Amino acid sequence: MRVVEGVAGIADLDAFLDRIDDIAADHGVTVQAFDARYVVGRNHLERAVELADRAFDRGENVARERGVEILLYAAGRRQIDDALAMGVSEGRTPVAVVVSDTAGDEAAEAAAADAVADLLDPAATLDTVDVDRVRAFFDVTEAELGVVDGDLADLVAERVALLDVEK
């Protein structure tokens, strides 16, 4: 799995998503873009990919497409419409794009990641967390933060893992 970070200037969302889909098809990989302001780090995305793949392996997937299943896990949501809030939107948006091949074809992942990078202005987007946005999206309260041993990233990881339990 590779994560491509940058800022996307998206004038036409459908055209941008079509280009992402074309890259995925051209290289035989899954490409899923996220609004990076909802992501708490690379581990968040890695765990979502891992759990989505496990769901497909077990025949327990909710979505037909692997990218959408990854989005559901990353968002900790079972409803696609709710999870889409974590996707990209029109305007200038910090993004993190997962490029993953189920067979682990590193050459295909690298080529697709390069193609995705060409769509973005380079920028580190996973180095900082929009705490207020993440807390609101994942419904993490101050009280909850006060009683756990971990931090916000740990609580988000729990939400991602709980999606699997809720099935």
CSV table of C-alpha atoms in Angstrom, one decimal:
chain,number,residue,atom,x,y,z
A,1,MET,CA,0.0,0.0,0.0
A,2,ARG,CA,1.1,3.5,-0.8
A,3,VAL,CA,-0.3,6.8,0.4
A,4,VAL,CA,0.1,9.8,-1.8
A,5,GLU,CA,-0.2,13.2,0.0
A,6,GLY,CA,-0.9,16.6,-1.5
A,7,VAL,CA,-3.4,19.3,-2.2
A,8,ALA,CA,-6.0,18.8,-4.9
A,9,GLY,CA,-7.5,21.8,-6.7
A,10,ILE,CA,-10.7,20.2,-7.7
A,11,ALA,CA,-12.9,22.2,-10.1
A,12,ASP,CA,-15.1,19.3,-11.2
A,13,LEU,CA,-15.4,16.5,-8.7
A,14,ASP,CA,-16.8,14.0,-11.2
A,15,ALA,CA,-13.9,14.6,-13.6
A,16,PHE,CA,-11.4,14.2,-10.7
A,17,LEU,CA,-12.9,11.0,-9.6
A,18,ASP,CA,-13.1,9.7,-13.2
A,19,ARG,CA,-9.4,10.4,-13.5
A,20,ILE,CA,-8.7,8.5,-10.2
A,21,ASP,CA,-10.8,5.6,-11.6
A,22,ASP,CA,-8.9,5.6,-14.8
A,23,ILE,CA,-5.6,5.4,-13.0
A,24,ALA,CA,-6.9,2.5,-10.9
A,25,ALA,CA,-8.1,0.7,-14.0
A,26,ASP,CA,-4.9,1.4,-16.0
A,27,HIS,CA,-2.7,-0.1,-13.3
A,28,GLY,CA,-5.0,-2.8,-11.9
A,29,VAL,CA,-5.0,-1.3,-8.4
A,30,THR,CA,-7.4,0.3,-6.0
A,31,VAL,CA,-7.2,4.1,-5.6
A,32,GLN,CA,-9.2,5.8,-2.9
A,33,ALA,CA,-8.9,9.5,-2.1
A,34,PHE,CA,-9.6,11.0,1.3
A,35,ASP,CA,-10.0,14.5,2.6
A,36,ALA,CA,-6.8,14.4,4.8
A,37,ARG,CA,-8.4,16.6,7.4
A,38,TYR,CA,-10.4,13.6,8.6
A,39,VAL,CA,-7.4,11.2,8.7
A,40,VAL,CA,-5.3,10.8,11.9
A,41,GLY,CA,-2.3,9.3,10.2
A,42,ARG,CA,-1.0,6.6,7.9
A,43,ASN,CA,-1.9,3.9,10.4
A,44,HIS,CA,-5.5,5.0,10.2
A,45,LEU,CA,-5.5,4.2,6.4
A,46,GLU,CA,-3.4,1.1,6.7
A,47,ARG,CA,-5.9,-0.4,9.3
A,48,ALA,CA,-8.8,0.5,7.0
A,49,VAL,CA,-7.2,-1.3,4.1
A,50,GLU,CA,-6.4,-4.3,6.3
A,51,LEU,CA,-10.0,-4.6,7.6
A,52,ALA,CA,-11.6,-4.0,4.2
A,53,ASP,CA,-9.4,-6.8,2.7
A,54,ARG,CA,-10.4,-9.1,5.6
A,55,ALA,CA,-14.1,-8.3,5.0
A,56,PHE,CA,-13.7,-9.2,1.3
A,57,ASP,CA,-11.8,-12.4,2.1
A,58,ARG,CA,-14.5,-13.5,4.5
A,59,GLY,CA,-17.3,-12.4,2.2
A,60,GLU,CA,-18.5,-9.9,4.8
A,61,ASN,CA,-18.0,-6.8,2.7
A,62,VAL,CA,-20.7,-4.2,2.6
A,63,ALA,CA,-19.6,-2.5,-0.6
A,64,ARG,CA,-19.1,-4.1,-4.0
A,65,GLU,CA,-15.9,-2.1,-4.7
A,66,ARG,CA,-12.8,-2.4,-2.6
A,67,GLY,CA,-12.2,1.3,-2.5
A,68,VAL,CA,-15.6,2.0,-1.1
A,69,GLU,CA,-15.1,-0.7,1.5
A,70,ILE,CA,-11.8,1.0,2.5
A,71,LEU,CA,-13.6,4.3,2.8
A,72,LEU,CA,-16.3,2.7,5.0
A,73,TYR,CA,-13.7,1.3,7.4
A,74,ALA,CA,-11.7,4.5,7.5
A,75,ALA,CA,-14.8,6.5,8.3
A,76,GLY,CA,-16.0,3.9,10.8
A,77,ARG,CA,-19.4,4.0,9.1
A,78,ARG,CA,-21.6,1.3,7.6
A,79,GLN,CA,-23.6,3.7,5.4
A,80,ILE,CA,-21.8,4.8,2.2
A,81,ASP,CA,-23.5,8.2,2.1
A,82,ASP,CA,-22.2,8.9,5.7
A,83,ALA,CA,-18.7,7.8,4.8
A,84,LEU,CA,-18.5,10.0,1.7
A,85,ALA,CA,-18.1,13.0,4.0
A,86,MET,CA,-14.5,11.7,4.4
A,87,GLY,CA,-14.0,11.8,0.7
A,88,VAL,CA,-12.7,14.6,-1.5
A,89,SER,CA,-14.8,17.6,-2.6
A,90,GLU,CA,-14.5,20.5,-4.9
A,91,GLY,CA,-12.1,23.3,-4.1
A,92,ARG,CA,-8.6,23.2,-2.7
A,93,THR,CA,-8.5,20.2,-0.4
A,94,PRO,CA,-5.6,18.5,1.4
A,95,VAL,CA,-5.8,14.9,0.4
A,96,ALA,CA,-4.4,11.5,1.2
A,97,VAL,CA,-4.8,8.9,-1.5
A,98,VAL,CA,-4.5,5.2,-0.9
A,99,VAL,CA,-3.0,3.2,-3.7
A,100,SER,CA,-3.2,-0.5,-3.1
A,101,ASP,CA,-2.9,-3.8,-4.9
A,102,THR,CA,-4.4,-6.9,-3.3
A,103,ALA,CA,-1.6,-9.0,-4.8
A,104,GLY,CA,1.1,-6.6,-3.5
A,105,ASP,CA,2.3,-5.7,-7.0
A,106,GLU,CA,4.7,-2.9,-5.9
A,107,ALA,CA,5.5,-1.8,-9.5
A,108,ALA,CA,1.8,-1.3,-10.3
A,109,GLU,CA,1.3,0.6,-7.0
A,110,ALA,CA,4.3,2.8,-7.7
A,111,ALA,CA,3.2,3.6,-11.2
A,112,ALA,CA,-0.3,4.4,-10.0
A,113,ALA,CA,1.0,6.5,-7.1
A,114,ASP,CA,3.1,8.5,-9.6
A,115,ALA,CA,0.0,9.1,-11.7
A,116,VAL,CA,-2.0,10.2,-8.7
A,117,ALA,CA,0.8,12.5,-7.6
A,118,ASP,CA,0.7,14.2,-11.0
A,119,LEU,CA,-2.9,15.3,-10.0
A,120,LEU,CA,-1.8,17.0,-6.8
A,121,ASP,CA,0.3,19.8,-5.6
A,122,PRO,CA,2.9,18.1,-3.3
A,123,ALA,CA,2.3,18.7,0.4
A,124,ALA,CA,2.5,16.7,3.6
A,125,THR,CA,-1.1,16.3,4.7
A,126,LEU,CA,-0.8,13.6,7.4
A,127,ASP,CA,1.7,15.5,9.6
A,128,THR,CA,-1.0,17.4,11.4
A,129,VAL,CA,-4.5,16.5,12.6
A,130,ASP,CA,-7.5,18.8,12.4
A,131,VAL,CA,-8.6,17.8,15.9
A,132,ASP,CA,-11.9,19.6,16.0
A,133,ARG,CA,-13.0,18.2,12.6
A,134,VAL,CA,-11.9,14.6,13.5
A,135,ARG,CA,-13.6,14.7,16.9
A,136,ALA,CA,-16.8,16.0,15.4
A,137,PHE,CA,-16.8,13.4,12.6
A,138,PHE,CA,-16.0,10.4,14.8
A,139,ASP,CA,-18.1,11.8,17.7
A,140,VAL,CA,-15.3,11.8,20.2
A,141,THR,CA,-16.2,13.7,23.3
A,142,GLU,CA,-14.0,15.5,25.8
A,143,ALA,CA,-15.2,13.2,28.5
A,144,GLU,CA,-14.2,10.2,26.4
A,145,LEU,CA,-10.7,11.6,25.8
A,146,GLY,CA,-10.4,12.2,29.5
A,147,VAL,CA,-11.0,8.6,30.5
A,148,VAL,CA,-8.9,6.6,28.0
A,149,ASP,CA,-5.2,5.9,28.1
A,150,GLY,CA,-4.7,6.7,24.4
A,151,ASP,CA,-5.1,9.8,22.3
A,152,LEU,CA,-7.4,10.8,19.5
A,153,ALA,CA,-5.7,8.5,17.0
A,154,ASP,CA,-6.3,5.6,19.3
A,155,LEU,CA,-10.0,6.4,19.6
A,156,VAL,CA,-10.3,6.7,15.9
A,157,ALA,CA,-8.6,3.4,15.5
A,158,GLU,CA,-11.2,1.9,17.9
A,159,ARG,CA,-14.0,3.4,15.8
A,160,VAL,CA,-12.5,1.8,12.7
A,161,ALA,CA,-12.2,-1.6,14.4
A,162,LEU,CA,-15.7,-1.4,15.9
A,163,LEU,CA,-17.2,-1.2,12.4
A,164,ASP,CA,-16.1,-4.9,12.1
A,165,VAL,CA,-17.8,-5.8,15.3
A,166,GLU,CA,-21.0,-4.1,14.4
A,167,LYS,CA,-21.5,-6.3,11.3
